[in-house]
mmCIF file of C-alpha atoms in Angstrom:
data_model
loop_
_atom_site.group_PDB
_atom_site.id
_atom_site.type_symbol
_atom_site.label_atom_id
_atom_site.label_comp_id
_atom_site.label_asym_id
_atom_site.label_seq_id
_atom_site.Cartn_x
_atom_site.Cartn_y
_atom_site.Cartn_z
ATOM 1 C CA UNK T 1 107.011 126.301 125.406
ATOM 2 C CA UNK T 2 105.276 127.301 128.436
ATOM 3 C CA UNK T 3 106.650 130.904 130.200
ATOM 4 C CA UNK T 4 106.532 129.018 133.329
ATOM 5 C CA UNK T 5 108.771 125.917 132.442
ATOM 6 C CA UNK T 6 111.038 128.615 130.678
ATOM 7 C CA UNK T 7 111.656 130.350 133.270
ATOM 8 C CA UNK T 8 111.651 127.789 135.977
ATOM 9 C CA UNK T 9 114.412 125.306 133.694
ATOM 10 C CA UNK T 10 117.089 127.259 133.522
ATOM 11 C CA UNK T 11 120.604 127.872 135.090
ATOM 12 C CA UNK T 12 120.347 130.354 137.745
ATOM 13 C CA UNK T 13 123.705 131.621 136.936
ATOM 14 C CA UNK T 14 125.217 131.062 133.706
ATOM 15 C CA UNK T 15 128.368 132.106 134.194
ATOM 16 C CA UNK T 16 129.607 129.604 136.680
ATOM 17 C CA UNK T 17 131.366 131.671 138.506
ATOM 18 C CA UNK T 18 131.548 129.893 141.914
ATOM 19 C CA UNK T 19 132.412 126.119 141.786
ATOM 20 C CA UNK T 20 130.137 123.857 143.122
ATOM 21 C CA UNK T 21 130.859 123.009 146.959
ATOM 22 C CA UNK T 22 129.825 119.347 146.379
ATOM 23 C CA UNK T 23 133.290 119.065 144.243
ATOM 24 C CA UNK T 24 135.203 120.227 147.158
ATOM 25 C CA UNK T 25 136.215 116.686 148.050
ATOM 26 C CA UNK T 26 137.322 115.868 144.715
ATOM 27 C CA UNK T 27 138.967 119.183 143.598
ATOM 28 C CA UNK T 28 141.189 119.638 141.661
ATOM 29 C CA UNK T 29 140.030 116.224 139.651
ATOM 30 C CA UNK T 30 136.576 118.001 138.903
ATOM 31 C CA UNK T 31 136.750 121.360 139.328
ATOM 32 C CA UNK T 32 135.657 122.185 135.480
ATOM 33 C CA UNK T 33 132.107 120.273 136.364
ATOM 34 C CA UNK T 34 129.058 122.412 136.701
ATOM 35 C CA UNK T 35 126.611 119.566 136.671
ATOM 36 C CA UNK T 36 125.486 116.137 134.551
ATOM 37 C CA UNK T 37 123.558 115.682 131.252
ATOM 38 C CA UNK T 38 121.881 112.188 130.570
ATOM 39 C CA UNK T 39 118.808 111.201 128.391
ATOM 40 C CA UNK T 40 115.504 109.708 129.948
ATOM 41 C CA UNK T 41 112.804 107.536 128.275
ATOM 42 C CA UNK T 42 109.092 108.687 129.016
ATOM 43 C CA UNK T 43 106.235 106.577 127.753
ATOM 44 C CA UNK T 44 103.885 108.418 124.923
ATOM 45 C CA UNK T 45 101.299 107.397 123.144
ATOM 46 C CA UNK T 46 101.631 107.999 119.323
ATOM 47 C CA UNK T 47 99.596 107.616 116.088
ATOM 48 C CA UNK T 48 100.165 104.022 114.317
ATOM 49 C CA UNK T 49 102.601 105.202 111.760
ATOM 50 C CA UNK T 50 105.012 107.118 113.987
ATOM 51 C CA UNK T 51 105.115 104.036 116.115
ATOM 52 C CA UNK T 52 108.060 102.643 114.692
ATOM 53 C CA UNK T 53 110.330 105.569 115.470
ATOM 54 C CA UNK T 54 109.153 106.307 119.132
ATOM 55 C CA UNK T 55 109.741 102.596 119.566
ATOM 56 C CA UNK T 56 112.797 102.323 122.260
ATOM 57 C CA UNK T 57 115.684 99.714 122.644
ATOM 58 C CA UNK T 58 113.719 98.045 125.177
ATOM 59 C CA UNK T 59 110.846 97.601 122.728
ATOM 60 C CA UNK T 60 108.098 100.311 124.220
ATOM 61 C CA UNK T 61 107.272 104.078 123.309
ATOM 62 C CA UNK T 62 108.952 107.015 124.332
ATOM 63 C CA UNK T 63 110.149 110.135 123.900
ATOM 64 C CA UNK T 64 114.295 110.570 124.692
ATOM 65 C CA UNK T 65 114.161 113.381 126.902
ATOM 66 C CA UNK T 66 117.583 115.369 127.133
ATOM 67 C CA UNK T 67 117.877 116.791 130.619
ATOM 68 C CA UNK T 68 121.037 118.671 132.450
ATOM 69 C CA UNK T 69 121.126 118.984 135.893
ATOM 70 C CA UNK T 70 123.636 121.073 138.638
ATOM 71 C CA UNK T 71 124.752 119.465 142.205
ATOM 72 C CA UNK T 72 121.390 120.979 143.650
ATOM 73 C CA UNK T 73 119.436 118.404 142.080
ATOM 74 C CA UNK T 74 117.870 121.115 140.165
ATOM 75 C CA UNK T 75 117.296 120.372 136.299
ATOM 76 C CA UNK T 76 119.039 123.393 134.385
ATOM 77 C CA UNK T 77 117.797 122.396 131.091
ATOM 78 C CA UNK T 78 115.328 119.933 129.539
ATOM 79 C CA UNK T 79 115.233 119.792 126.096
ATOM 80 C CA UNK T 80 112.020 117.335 124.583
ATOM 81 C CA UNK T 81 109.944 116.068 121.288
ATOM 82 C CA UNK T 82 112.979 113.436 120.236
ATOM 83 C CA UNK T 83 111.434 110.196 119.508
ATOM 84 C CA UNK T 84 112.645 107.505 121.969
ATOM 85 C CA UNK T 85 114.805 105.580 119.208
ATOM 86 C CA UNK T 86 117.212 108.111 118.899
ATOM 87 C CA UNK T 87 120.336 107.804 120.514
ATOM 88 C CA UNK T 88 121.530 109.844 123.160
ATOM 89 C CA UNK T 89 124.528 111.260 121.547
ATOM 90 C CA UNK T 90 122.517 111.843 118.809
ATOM 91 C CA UNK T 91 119.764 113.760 120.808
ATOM 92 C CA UNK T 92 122.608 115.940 122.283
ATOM 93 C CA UNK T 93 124.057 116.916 118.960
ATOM 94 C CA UNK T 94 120.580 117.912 118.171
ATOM 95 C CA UNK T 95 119.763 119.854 120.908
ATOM 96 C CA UNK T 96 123.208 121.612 121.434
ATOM 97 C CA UNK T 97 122.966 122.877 117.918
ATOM 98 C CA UNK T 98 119.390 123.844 117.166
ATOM 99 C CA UNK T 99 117.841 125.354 120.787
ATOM 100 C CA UNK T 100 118.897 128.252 121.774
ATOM 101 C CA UNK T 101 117.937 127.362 125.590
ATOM 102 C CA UNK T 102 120.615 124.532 125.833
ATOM 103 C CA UNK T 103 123.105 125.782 128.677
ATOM 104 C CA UNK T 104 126.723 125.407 126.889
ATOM 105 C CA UNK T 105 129.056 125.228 129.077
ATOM 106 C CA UNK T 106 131.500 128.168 129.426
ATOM 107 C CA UNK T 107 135.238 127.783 128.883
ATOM 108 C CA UNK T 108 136.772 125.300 131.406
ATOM 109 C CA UNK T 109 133.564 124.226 132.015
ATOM 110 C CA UNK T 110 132.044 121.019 131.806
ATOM 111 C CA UNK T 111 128.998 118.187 132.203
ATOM 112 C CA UNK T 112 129.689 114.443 133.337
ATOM 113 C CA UNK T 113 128.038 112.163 130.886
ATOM 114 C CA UNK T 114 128.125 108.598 130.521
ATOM 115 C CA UNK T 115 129.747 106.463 127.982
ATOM 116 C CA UNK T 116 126.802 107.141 125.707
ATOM 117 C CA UNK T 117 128.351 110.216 125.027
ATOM 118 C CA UNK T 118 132.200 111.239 122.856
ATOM 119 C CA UNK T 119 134.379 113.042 124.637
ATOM 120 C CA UNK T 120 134.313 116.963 123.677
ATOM 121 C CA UNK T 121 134.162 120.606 124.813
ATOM 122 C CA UNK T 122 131.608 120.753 127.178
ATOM 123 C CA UNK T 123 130.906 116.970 127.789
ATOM 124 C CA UNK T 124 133.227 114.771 130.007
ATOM 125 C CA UNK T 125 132.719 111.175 129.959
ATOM 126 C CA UNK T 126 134.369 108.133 131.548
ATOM 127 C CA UNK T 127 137.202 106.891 130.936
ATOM 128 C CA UNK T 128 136.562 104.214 128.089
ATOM 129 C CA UNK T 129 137.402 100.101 129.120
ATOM 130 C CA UNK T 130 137.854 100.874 132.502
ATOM 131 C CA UNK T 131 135.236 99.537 135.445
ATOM 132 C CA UNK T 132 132.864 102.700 135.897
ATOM 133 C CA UNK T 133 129.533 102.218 138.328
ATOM 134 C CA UNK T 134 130.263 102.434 141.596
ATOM 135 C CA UNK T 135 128.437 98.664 142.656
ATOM 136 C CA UNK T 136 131.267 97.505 140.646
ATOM 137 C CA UNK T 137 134.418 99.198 143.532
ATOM 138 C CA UNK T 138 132.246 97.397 146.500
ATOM 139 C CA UNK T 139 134.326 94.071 146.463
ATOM 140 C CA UNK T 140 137.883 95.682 144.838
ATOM 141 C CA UNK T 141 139.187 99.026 145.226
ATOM 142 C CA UNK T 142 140.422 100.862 142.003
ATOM 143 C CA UNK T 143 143.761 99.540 140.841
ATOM 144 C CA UNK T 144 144.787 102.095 139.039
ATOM 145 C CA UNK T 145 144.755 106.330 138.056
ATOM 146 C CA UNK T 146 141.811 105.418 135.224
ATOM 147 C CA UNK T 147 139.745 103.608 137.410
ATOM 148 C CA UNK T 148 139.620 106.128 140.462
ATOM 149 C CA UNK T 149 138.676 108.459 138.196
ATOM 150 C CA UNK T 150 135.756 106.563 136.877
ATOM 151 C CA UNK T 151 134.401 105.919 140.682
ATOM 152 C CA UNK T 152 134.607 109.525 141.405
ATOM 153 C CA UNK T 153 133.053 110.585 138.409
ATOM 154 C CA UNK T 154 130.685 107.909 138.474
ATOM 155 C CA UNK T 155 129.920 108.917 142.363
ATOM 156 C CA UNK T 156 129.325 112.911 140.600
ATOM 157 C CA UNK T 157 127.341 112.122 137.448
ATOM 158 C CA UNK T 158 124.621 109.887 140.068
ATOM 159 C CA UNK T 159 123.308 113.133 140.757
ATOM 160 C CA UNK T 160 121.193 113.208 137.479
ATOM 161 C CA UNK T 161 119.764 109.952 138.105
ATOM 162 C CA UNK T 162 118.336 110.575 141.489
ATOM 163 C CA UNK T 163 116.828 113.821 139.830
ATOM 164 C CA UNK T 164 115.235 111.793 137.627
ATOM 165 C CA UNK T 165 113.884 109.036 140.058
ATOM 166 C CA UNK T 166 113.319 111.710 142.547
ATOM 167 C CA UNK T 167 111.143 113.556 140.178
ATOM 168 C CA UNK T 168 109.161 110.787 138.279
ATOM 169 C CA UNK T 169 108.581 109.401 141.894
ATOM 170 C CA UNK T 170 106.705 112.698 142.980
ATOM 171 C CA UNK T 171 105.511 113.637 139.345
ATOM 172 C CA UNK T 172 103.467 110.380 137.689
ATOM 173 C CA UNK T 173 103.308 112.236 134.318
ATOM 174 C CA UNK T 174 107.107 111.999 133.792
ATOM 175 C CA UNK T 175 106.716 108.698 134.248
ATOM 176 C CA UNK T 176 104.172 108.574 131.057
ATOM 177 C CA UNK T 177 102.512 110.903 129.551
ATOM 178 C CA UNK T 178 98.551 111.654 129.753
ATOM 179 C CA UNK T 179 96.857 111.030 126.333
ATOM 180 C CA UNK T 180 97.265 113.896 124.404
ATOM 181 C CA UNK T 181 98.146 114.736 120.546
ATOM 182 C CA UNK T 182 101.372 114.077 119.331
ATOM 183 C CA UNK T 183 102.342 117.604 119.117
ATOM 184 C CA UNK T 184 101.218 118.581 122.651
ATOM 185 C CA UNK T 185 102.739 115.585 124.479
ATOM 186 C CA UNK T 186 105.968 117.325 125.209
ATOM 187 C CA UNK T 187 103.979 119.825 127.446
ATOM 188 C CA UNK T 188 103.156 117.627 130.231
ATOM 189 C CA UNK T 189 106.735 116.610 130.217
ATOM 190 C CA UNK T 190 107.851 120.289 130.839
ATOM 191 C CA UNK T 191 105.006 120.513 133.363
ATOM 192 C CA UNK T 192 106.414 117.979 135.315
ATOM 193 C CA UNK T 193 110.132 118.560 135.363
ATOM 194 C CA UNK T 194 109.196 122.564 135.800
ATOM 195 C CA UNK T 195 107.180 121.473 139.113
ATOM 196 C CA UNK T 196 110.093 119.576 140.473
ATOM 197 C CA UNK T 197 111.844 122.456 139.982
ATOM 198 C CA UNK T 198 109.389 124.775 141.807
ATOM 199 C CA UNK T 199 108.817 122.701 144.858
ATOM 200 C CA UNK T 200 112.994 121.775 145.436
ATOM 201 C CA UNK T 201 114.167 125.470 144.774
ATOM 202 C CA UNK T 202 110.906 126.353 147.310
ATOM 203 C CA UNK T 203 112.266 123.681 149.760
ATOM 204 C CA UNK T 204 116.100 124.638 149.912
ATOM 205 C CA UNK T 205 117.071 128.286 151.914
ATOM 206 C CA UNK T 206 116.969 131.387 149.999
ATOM 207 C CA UNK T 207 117.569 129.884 146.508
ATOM 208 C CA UNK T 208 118.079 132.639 143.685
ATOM 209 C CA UNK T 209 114.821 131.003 141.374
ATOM 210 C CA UNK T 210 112.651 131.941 144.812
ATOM 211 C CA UNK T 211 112.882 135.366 143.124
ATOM 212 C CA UNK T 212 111.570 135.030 139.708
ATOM 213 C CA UNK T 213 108.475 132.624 140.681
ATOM 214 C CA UNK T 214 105.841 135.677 142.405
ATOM 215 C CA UNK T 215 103.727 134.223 139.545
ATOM 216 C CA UNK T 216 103.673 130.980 141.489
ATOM 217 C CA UNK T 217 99.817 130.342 141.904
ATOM 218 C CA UNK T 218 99.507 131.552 138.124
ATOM 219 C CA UNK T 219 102.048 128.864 137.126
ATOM 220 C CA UNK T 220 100.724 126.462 139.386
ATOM 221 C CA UNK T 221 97.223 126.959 137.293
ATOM 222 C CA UNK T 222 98.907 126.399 134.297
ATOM 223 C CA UNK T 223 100.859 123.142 135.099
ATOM 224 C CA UNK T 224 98.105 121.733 136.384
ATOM 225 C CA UNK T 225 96.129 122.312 133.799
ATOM 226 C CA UNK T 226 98.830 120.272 131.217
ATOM 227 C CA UNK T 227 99.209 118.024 133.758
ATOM 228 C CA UNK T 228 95.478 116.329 133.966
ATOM 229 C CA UNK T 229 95.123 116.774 130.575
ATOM 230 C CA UNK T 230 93.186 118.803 128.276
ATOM 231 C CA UNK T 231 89.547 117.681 129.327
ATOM 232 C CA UNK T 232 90.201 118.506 132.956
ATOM 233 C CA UNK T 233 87.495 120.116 134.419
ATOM 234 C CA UNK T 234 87.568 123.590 136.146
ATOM 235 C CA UNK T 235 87.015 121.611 139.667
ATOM 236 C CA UNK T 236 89.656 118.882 138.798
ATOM 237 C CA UNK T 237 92.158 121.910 138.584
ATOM 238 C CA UNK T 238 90.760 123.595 141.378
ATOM 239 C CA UNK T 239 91.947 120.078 143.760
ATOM 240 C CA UNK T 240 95.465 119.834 142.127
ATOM 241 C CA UNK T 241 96.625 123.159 143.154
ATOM 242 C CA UNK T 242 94.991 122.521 146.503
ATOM 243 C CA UNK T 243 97.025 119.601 146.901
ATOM 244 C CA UNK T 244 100.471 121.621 145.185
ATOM 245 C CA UNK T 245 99.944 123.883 147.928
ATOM 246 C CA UNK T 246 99.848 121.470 150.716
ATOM 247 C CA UNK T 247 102.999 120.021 149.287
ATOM 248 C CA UNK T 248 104.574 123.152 149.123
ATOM 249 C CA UNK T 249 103.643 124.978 152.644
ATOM 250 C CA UNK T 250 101.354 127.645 152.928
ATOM 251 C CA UNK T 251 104.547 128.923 154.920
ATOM 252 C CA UNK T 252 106.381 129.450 151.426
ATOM 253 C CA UNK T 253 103.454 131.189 150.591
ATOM 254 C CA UNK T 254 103.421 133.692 153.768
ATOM 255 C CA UNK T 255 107.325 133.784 153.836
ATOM 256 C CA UNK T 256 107.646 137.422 153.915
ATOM 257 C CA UNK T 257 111.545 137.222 151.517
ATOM 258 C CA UNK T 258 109.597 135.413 149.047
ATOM 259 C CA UNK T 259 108.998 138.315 147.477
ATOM 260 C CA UNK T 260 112.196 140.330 147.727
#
């Protein structure tokens, strides 16, 4: 894995110690919740007899990226290579057990998930047979205990959605993959979620990853580089960090606590 997206996809404090103030409404329902965890489908391109298993439910190829995000619409973990059959649960179980990145939650603590995922330590999903999106509350209030729940945690656990169409929006590679080997294709897919990462933590006031990204031209010349692909020519990657910058701000550049 790239040093950059390591570094960059990561909880900025992993021992939870203050609450999120996004739960402040809802506390004490949710005051265990440090964040979501959902599974996203990016297109790939595979070899002919891997086809079959990269083949998703809605009949195209993809890679079931595992993803957790916090209230800051920042992505805390991203966990890649699972073929897009595979179920989410299944993906989880994987992931939880075998990488030593995944963020498990502490204690008390707790992501939302959908009803894709069991209830356990660490994962909190709706309540089962109940209504649950929040389109479904617009024409009939909750009628009972269960169902309030389920609009307040369905309200919460949005946050990983808009992450991810916030992020494919800005980042076309999450959206599918450039052509590369089957072994290299989850690299792009770091790239991308890594860059979201750089540019929102850049964007919001004084936020603790600021700190650890001095290398930030250096990474920049790395994602771009996975990014276009591995033909890209010296000039090609020369333009794309031109235009990171401008998205960026050369004032995050001059910003003299950048550096602190």
């Amino acid at each position: 894995m790239m040093p950059f997206a390591d570094d960059v996809l990561r909880p900025t404090d992993s021992s939870y110690a203050e609450l999120p103030e996004e739960l402040a409404e809802y506390s004490p329902l949710f005051d265990g919740c440090i964040g979501a965890i959902d599974g996203t489908l990016i297109e790939v391109s595979v070899p002919e007899r891997f086809q079959a298993d990269f083949t998703n439910r809605h009949g195209w190829r993809s890679q079931n990226v595992i993803c957790v995000c916090n209230f800051k619409m920042m992505f805390t973990y991203v966990g890649v290579g699972t073929e897009g059959s595979a179920h989410d649960m299944r993906v989880y179980r994987q992931k939880a057990l075998m990488d030593r990145r995944f963020p498990r939650p502490p204690k008390g603590r707790y992501y939302l998930a959908d009803s894709g995922y069991s209830c356990q330590d660490g994962i909190m999903p709706p309540h089962p047979g109940m209504r649950y999106h929040v389109k479904e509350f617009k024409k009939k209030a909750p009628q009972n205990i269960h169902e309030l729940f389920n609009q307040h945690h369905s309200r919460l656990r949005n946050v990983i959605e808009r992450c991810f169409g916030a992020a494919k929006s800005k980042w076309p590679m999450l959206d599918r993959v450039p052509h590369y080997p089957l072994l290299k294709q989850s690299e792009p897919i770091l790239a991308g979620f890594a860059l979201w990462n750089f540019v929102h933590a850049l964007e919001g006031p004084r936020h603790p990853l600021r700190r650890r990204l001095r290398g930030g031209l250096s990474g920049l010349r790395q994602l771009a580089s996975m990014a276009l692909g591995p033909d890209a020519s010296t000039e090609e990657v020369r333009e794309w960090i031109t235009l990171g910058l401008g998205l960026l701000g050369n004032n995050y550049w001059n910003d003299q606590d950048f550096d602190e």
